mmCIF file of C-alpha atoms in Angstrom:
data_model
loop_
_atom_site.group_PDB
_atom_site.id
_atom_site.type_symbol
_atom_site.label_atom_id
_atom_site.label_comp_id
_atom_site.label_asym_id
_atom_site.label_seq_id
_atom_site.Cartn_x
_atom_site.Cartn_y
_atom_site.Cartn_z
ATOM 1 C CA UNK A 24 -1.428 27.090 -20.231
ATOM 2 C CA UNK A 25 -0.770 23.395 -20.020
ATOM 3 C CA UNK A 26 0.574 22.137 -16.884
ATOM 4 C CA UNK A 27 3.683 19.612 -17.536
ATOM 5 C CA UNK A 28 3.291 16.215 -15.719
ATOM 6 C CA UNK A 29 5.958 14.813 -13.695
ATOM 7 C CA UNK A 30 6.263 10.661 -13.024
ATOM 8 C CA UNK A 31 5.188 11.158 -9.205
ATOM 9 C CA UNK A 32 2.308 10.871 -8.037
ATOM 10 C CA UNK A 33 0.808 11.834 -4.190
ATOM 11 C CA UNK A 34 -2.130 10.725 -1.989
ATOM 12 C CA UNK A 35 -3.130 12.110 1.136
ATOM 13 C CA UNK A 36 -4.010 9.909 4.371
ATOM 14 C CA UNK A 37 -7.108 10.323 5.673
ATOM 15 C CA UNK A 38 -7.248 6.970 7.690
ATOM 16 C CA UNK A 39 -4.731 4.282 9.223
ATOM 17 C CA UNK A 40 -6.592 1.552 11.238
ATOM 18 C CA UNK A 41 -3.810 2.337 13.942
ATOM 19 C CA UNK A 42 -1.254 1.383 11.188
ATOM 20 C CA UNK A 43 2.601 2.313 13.006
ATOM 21 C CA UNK A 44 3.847 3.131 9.136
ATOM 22 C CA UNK A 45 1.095 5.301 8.162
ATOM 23 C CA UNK A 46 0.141 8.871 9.566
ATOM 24 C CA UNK A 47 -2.984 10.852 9.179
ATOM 25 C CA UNK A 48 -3.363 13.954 7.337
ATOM 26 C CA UNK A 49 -0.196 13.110 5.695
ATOM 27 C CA UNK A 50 0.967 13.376 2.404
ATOM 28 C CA UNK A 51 2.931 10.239 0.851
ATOM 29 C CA UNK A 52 3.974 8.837 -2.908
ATOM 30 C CA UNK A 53 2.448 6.467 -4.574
ATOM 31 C CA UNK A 54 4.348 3.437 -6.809
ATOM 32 C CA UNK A 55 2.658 3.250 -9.930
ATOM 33 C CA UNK A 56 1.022 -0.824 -9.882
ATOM 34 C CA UNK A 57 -2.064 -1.053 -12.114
ATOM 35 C CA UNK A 58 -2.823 -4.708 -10.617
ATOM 36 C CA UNK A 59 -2.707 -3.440 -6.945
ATOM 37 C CA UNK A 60 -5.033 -0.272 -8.516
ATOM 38 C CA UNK A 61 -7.542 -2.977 -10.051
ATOM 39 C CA UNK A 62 -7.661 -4.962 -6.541
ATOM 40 C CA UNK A 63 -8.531 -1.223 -4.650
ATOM 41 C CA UNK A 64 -4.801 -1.143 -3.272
ATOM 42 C CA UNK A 65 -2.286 1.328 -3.007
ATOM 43 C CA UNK A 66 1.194 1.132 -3.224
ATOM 44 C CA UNK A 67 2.559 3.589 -1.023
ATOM 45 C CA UNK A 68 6.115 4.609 0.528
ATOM 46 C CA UNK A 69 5.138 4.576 3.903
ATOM 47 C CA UNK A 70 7.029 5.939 7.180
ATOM 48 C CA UNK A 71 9.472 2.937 7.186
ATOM 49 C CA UNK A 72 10.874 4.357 3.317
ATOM 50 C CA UNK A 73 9.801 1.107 1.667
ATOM 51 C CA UNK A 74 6.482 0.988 -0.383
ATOM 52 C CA UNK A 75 3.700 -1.498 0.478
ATOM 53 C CA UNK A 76 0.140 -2.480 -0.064
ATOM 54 C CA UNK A 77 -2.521 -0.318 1.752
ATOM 55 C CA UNK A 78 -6.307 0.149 0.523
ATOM 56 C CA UNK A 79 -6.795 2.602 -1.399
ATOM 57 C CA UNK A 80 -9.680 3.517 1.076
ATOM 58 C CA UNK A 81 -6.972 4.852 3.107
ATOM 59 C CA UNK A 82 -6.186 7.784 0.992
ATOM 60 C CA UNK A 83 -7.499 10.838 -1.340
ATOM 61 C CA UNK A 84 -5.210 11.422 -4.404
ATOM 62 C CA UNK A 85 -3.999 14.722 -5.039
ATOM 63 C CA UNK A 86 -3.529 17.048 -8.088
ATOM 64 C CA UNK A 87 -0.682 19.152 -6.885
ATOM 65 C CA UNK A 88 1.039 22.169 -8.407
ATOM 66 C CA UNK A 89 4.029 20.782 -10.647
ATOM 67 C CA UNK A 90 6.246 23.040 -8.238
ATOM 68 C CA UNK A 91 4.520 21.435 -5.244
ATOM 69 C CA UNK A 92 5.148 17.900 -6.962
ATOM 70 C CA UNK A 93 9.025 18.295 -8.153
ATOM 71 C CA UNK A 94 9.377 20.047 -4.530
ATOM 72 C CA UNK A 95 8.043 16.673 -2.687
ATOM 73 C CA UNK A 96 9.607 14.175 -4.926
ATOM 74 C CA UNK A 97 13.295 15.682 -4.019
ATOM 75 C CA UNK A 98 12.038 15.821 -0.413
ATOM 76 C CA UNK A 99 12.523 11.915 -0.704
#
């Protein structure tokens, strides 16, 4: 059974460098930007609700559910 794909996509923080807008073991979406991708960056809604820059060593993307995705992405 194929698994639809929805336009969100999530990584999980595994490390923060004492970052205020970022918390560990926390899960957060991702903006799509293939130039940040190519320079190892990330551009991530972080705890302030706007998306910045982080490196991408900062976080593991995930391969959720699609119910697990659709239920995150209405979370905000």
């Amino acid at each position: 059974m194929r698994r639809k794909h929805t336009d969100h996509e999530f990584v999980l923080c595994i490390k923060n460098d004492d970052c205020d807008d970022l918390e560990k073991r926390k899960v957060y979406r991702i903006v799509p930007d293939k130039k940040a991708d190519k320079d190892g960056y990330l551009r991530v809604i972080d705890e302030s609700g706007e998306d910045y820059l982080y490196p991408a060593s900062y976080f593991i993307r995930l391969r959720l559910p699609l119910e697990a995705e659709q239920a995150l992405a209405a979370a905000g």
